[in-house]
XYZ file of C-alpha atoms in Angstrom:
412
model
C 66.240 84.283 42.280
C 63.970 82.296 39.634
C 64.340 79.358 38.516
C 64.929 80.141 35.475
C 67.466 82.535 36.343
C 69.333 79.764 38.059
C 69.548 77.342 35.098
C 70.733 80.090 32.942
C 73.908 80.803 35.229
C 74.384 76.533 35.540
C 74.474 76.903 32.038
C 76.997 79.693 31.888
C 78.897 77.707 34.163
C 78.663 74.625 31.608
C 79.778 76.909 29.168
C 83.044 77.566 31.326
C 83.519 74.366 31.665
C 83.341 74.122 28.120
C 85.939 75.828 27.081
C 87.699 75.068 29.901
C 87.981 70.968 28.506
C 88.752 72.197 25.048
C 91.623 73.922 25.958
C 92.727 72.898 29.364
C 92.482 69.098 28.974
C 94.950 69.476 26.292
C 97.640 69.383 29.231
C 96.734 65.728 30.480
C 97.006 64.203 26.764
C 99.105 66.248 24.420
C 102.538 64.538 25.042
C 100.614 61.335 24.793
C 99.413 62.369 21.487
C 102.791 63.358 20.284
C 104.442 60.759 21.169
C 102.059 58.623 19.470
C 100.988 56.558 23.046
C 97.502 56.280 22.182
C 95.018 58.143 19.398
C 93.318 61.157 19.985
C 90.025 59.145 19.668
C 91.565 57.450 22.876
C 92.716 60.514 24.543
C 89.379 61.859 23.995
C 87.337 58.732 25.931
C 90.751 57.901 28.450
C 90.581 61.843 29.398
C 86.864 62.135 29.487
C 86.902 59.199 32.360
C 89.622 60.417 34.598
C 88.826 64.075 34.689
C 84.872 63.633 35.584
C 86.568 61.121 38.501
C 89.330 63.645 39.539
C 86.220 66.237 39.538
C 83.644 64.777 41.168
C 85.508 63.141 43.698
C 87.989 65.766 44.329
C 87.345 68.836 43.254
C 86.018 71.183 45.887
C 89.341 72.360 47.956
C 90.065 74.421 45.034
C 86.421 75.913 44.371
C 86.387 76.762 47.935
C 89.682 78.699 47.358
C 88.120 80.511 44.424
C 84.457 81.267 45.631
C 85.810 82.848 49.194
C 89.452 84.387 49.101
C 90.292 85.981 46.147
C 87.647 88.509 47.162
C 86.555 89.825 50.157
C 82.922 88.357 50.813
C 82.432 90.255 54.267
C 82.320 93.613 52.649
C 79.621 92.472 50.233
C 77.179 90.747 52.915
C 75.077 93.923 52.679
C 74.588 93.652 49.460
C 75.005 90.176 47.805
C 73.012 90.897 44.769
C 76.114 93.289 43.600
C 78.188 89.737 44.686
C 75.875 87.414 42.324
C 76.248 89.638 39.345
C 79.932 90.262 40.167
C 80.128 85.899 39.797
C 77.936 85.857 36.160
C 80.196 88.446 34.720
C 83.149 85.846 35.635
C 81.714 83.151 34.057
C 80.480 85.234 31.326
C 84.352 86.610 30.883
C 85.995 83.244 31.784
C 83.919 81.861 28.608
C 84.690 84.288 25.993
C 88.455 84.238 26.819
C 88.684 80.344 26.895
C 86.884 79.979 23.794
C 89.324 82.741 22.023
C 92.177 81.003 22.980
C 91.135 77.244 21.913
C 90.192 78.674 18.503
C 94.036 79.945 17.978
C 95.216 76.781 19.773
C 96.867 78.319 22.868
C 96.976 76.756 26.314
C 95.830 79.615 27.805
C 95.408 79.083 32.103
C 91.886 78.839 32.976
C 93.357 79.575 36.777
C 94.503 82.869 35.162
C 91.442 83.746 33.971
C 89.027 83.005 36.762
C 91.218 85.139 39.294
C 91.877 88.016 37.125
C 87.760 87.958 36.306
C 86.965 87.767 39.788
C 89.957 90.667 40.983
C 88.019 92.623 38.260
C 84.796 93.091 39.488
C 85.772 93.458 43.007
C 87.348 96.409 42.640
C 84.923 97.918 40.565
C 82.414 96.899 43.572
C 84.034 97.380 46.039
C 87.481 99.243 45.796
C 90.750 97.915 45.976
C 90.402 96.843 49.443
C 87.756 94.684 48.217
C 90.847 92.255 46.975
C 92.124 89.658 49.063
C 95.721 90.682 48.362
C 97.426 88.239 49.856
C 95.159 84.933 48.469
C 96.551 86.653 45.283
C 100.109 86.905 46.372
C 100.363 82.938 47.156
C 98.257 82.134 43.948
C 100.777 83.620 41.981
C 103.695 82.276 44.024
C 101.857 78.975 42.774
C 101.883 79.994 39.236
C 105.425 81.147 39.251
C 106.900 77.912 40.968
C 104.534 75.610 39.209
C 106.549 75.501 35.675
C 109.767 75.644 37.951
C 109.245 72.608 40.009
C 107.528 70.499 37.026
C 110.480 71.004 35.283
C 113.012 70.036 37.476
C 110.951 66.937 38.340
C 110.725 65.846 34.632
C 114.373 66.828 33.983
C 115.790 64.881 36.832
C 113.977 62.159 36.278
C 114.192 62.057 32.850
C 117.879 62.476 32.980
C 118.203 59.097 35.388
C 116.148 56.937 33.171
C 118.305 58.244 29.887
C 121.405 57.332 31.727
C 120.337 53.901 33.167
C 118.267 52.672 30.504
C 118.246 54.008 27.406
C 121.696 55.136 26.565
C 122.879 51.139 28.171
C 123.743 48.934 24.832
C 121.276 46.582 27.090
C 118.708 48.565 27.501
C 115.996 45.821 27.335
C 117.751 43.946 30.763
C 118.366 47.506 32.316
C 114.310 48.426 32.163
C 113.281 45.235 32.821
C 115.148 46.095 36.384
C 114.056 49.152 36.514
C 110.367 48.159 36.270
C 109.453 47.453 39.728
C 110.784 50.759 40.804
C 109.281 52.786 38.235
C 105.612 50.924 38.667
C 106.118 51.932 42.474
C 107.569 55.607 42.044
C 104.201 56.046 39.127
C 101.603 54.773 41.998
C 103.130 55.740 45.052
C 103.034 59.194 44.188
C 99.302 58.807 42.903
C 98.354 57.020 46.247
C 100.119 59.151 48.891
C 98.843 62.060 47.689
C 94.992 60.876 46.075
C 94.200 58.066 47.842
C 93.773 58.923 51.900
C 91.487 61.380 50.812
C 89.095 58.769 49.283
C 89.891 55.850 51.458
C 89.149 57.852 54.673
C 85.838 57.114 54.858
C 86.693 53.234 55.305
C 89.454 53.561 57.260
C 86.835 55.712 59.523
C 84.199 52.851 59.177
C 86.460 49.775 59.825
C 88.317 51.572 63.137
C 85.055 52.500 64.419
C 82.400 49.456 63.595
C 84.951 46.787 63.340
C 87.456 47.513 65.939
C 90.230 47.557 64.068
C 93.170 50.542 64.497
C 94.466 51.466 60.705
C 96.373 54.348 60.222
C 95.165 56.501 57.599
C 97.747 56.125 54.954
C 97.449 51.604 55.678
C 95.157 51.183 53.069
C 96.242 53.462 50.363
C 99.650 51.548 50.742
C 98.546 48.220 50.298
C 96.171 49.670 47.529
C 99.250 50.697 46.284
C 101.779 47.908 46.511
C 99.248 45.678 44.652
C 98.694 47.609 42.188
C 102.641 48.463 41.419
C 103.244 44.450 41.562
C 100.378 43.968 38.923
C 101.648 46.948 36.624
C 105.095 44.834 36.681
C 103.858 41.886 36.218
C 102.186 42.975 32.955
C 105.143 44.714 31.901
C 107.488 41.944 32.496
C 104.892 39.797 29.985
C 104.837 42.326 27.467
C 108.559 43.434 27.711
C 109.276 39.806 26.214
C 106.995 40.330 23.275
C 109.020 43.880 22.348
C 111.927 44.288 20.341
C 112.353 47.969 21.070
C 112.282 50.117 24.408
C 109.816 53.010 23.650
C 106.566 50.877 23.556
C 107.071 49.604 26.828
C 107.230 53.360 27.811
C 103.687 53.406 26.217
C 102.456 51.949 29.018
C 103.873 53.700 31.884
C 103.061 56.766 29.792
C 99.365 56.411 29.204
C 98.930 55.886 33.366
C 101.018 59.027 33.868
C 98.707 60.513 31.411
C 95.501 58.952 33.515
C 96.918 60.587 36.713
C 97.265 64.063 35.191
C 94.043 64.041 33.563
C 92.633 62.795 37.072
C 94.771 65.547 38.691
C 93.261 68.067 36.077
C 90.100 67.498 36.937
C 90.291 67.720 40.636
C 92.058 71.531 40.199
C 90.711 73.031 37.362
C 86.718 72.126 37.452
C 87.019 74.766 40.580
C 88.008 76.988 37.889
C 84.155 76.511 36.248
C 81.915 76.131 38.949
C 83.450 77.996 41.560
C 81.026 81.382 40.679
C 78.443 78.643 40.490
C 78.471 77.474 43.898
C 79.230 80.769 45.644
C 75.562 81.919 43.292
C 73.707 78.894 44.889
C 74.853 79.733 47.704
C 73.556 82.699 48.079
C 70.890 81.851 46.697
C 69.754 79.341 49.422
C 70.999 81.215 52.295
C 70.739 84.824 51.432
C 73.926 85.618 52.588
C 77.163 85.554 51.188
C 80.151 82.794 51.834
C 82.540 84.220 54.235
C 84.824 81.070 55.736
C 83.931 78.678 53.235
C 80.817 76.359 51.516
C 80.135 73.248 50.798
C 80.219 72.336 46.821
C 77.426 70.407 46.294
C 77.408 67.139 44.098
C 75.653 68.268 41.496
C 77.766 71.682 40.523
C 80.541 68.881 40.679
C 78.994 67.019 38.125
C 77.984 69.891 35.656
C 81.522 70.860 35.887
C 82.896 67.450 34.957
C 80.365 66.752 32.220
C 81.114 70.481 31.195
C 85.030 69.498 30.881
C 84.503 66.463 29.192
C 81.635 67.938 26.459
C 84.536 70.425 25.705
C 87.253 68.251 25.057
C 85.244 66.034 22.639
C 84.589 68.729 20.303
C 87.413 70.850 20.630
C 89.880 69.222 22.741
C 92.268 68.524 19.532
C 93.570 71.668 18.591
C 94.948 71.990 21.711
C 96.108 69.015 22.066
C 98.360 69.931 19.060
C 100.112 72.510 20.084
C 101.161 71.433 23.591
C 101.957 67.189 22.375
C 104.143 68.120 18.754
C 104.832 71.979 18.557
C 107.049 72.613 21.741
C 109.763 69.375 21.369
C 109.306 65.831 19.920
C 108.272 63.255 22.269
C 108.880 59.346 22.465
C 106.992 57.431 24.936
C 109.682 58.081 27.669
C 110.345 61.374 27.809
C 106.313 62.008 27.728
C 105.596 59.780 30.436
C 108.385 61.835 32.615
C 106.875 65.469 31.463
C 103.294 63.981 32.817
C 104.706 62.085 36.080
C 106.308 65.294 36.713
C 102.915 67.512 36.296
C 100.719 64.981 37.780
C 102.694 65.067 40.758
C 102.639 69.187 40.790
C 99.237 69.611 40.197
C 97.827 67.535 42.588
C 99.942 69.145 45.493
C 97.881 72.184 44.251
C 95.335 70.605 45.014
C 95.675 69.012 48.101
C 96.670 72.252 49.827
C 93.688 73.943 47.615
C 95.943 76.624 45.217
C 94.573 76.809 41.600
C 97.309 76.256 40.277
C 97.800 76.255 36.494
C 97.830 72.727 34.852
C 99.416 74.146 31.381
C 101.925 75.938 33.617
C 102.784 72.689 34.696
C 102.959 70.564 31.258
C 104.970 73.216 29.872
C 107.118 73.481 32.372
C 107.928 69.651 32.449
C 107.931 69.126 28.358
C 111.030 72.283 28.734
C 112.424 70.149 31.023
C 113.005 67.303 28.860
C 113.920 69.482 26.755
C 116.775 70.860 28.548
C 117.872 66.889 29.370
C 117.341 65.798 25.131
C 118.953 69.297 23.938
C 117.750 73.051 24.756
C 118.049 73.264 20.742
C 115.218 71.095 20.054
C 112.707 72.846 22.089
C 110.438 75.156 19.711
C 110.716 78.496 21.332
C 108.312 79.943 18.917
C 106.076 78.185 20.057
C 106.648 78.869 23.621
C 106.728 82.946 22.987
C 103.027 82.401 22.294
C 102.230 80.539 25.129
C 104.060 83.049 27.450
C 102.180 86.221 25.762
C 98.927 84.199 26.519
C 99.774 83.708 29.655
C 100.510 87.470 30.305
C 97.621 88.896 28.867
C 95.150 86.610 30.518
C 95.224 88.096 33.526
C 94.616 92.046 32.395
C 92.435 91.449 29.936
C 90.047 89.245 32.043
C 90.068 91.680 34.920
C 89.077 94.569 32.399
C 86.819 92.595 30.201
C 84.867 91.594 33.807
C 85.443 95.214 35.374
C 83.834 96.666 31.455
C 80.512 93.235 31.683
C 80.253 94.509 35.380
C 79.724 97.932 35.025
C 77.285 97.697 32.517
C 75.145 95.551 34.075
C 75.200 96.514 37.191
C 73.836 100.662 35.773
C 71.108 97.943 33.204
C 70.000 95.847 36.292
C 70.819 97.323 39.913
């Protein structure tokens, strides 16, 4: 493959990851948009930071998912050319759809796309039997439970912190108990499930060079306890300077916010540069991925700048629809909706599912919802989102199957 060849798919994949930031980084910001937390000018730069780190640092379990078990790469190995031009007509299709769908302002699933686009072309290439079934199967399982567990998360813990804060004719006194616990649940869940990963190499280094014996999980703890005792600490100092609850909230919110835009990044950029790496690949070795690759640093990077180009330009339409169109939002109710899909989404992506970030935010914004009054939630509003969700799926795997077979009769 030339050189030139090869920048023009990085650039496809850019463009993926485009469209992908417009529309998908909607989900880590909206409710703090709504709820007035910060400025979209500051959900723009807070977003931008967080889901480059959550990419480059963490993104490759789910790109490895999506480059070698949707399909079946053993039955291409003869022929990886038809496997290279299977992966541009993803990115190609992945593109288009994205871009449609941030232009009407619908949090579309990018996870929806890239899996129907890729189940699309195998089985024009190779036959049904081409399709890893049952990597589909549990992807969806993911999908379906995603919305279902985010929900229940935000409700129930939305429902607590209505009943022991804010409907108490103290309120003030009742959060300023309730801050210790809350800075702890908000990085707890953040460290137990980010931080190993990240720390591991010094744990490795200090146990083996320094003699010492850490468990793994010893330094994201303590990482953790000092930061939950400095997030109260600045509470406590600004809680005396409020004369209302919600803009203490603000603050809890806009780290909740952090997390899921860090948790965005780590699942979704797979979602981008996952035909990317699987091209390289190739590319490099002449054969095609069959237990897994290694994603290397700089696909990671295009992806992440790719995310955060997107969201600059176009983030804000999305970020209307999914932070003031579905239910209003104070500061406490969004920073239970994101606590709830930070903590789904990163599962995802510890155990390496794409799951669907939108699915998530959705699901936990209903489930305040439910807890506030079913009435209030705009179900409009959520009919569209639904429909996009549906159609994603077909019409990426026939838009690909349609790109596929026409360039595979133009160029093979």
């Amino acid at each position: 493959m030339s050189t030139i060849t090869l920048i023009f798919i990085a650039l496809l994949a850019f463009y993926v990851a485009w469209n992908l930031g417009a529309n998908d980084v909607a989900n880590s910001m909206g409710t703090s948009v709504g709820s007035k937390a910060i400025t979209l000018k500051q959900a723009i730069i807070i977003a931008g930071i967080l889901e480059f780190t959550g990419a480059v640092l963490f993104g490759d379990q789910v790109s490895q998912t999506l480059a070698t078990k949707i399909a079946h790469p053993a039955l291409f190995a003869a022929t990886p050319e038809i496997y290279i031009t299977g992966m541009v007509t993803v990115l190609i299709t992945c593109g288009l759809w994205l871009q449609i769908a941030t232009s009407g302002g619908l949090p579309v699933a990018s996870s929806h796309a890239v899996v129907g686009a890729i189940a699309g072309f195998s089985w024009v290439a190779g036959g049904e039997s081409a399709i890893n079934w049952s990597s589909i199967a549990l992807v969806s399982i993911g999908w379906i439970c995603t919305p279902i567990i985010s929900s229940t998360i935000a409700a129930l813990f939305y429902s607590q912190i209505k009943h022991w804060i804010l409907e108490q004719p103290n309120s003030i006194v009742r959060l300023q108990e309730w801050i210790p616990w809350l800075s702890v649940i908000l990085l707890s869940i953040f460290g137990l499930i980010v931080l190993p990963s990240l720390t591991q190499p010094l744990t490795n280094y200090l146990n083996q060079h320094i003699g010492l014996n850490l468990p793994d999980y010893d330094i994201p703890l303590f990482t953790g306890a000092l930061a939950a005792v400095a997030l109260t600490v600045i509470s406590w100092r600004h809680l005396a300077a409020q004369k209302g609850i919600e803009p203490l909230f603000t603050r809890f919110q806009v780290l909740s916010a952090c997390f899921v835009a860090f948790a965005h990044g780590s699942n979704d950029v797979g979602n981008a540069i996952a035909p990317l790496a699987t091209i390289v690949y190739i590319n490099i070795t002449g054969s095609v991925p069959i237990n897994g690759i290694t994603i290397p640093i700089w696909i990671l990077i295009l992806g992440a700048a790719g995310i955060v180009a997107g969201l600059a330009v176009w983030g804000q339409k999305v970020i209307a629809t999914i932070g003031e169109n579905i239910i209003s939002l104070e500061p406490s109710s969004g920073f239970c909706a994101e606590l709830a899909t930070a903590t789904t989404i990163l599962l995802g992506s510890r155990l390496g599912l794409p799951v669907s970030t939108s699915h998530a935010l959705v699901g936990g914004v209903i489930g305040i919802g439910m807890v506030q009054n079913i009435k209030s939630i705009q179900f409009r509003t959520l009919q569209r989102i639904a429909v996009a969700w549906v159609i994603t799926i077909p019409l990426s795997a026939i838009l690909t199957a349609a790109i596929f077979s026409t360039a595979r009769i133009i160029f093979l």
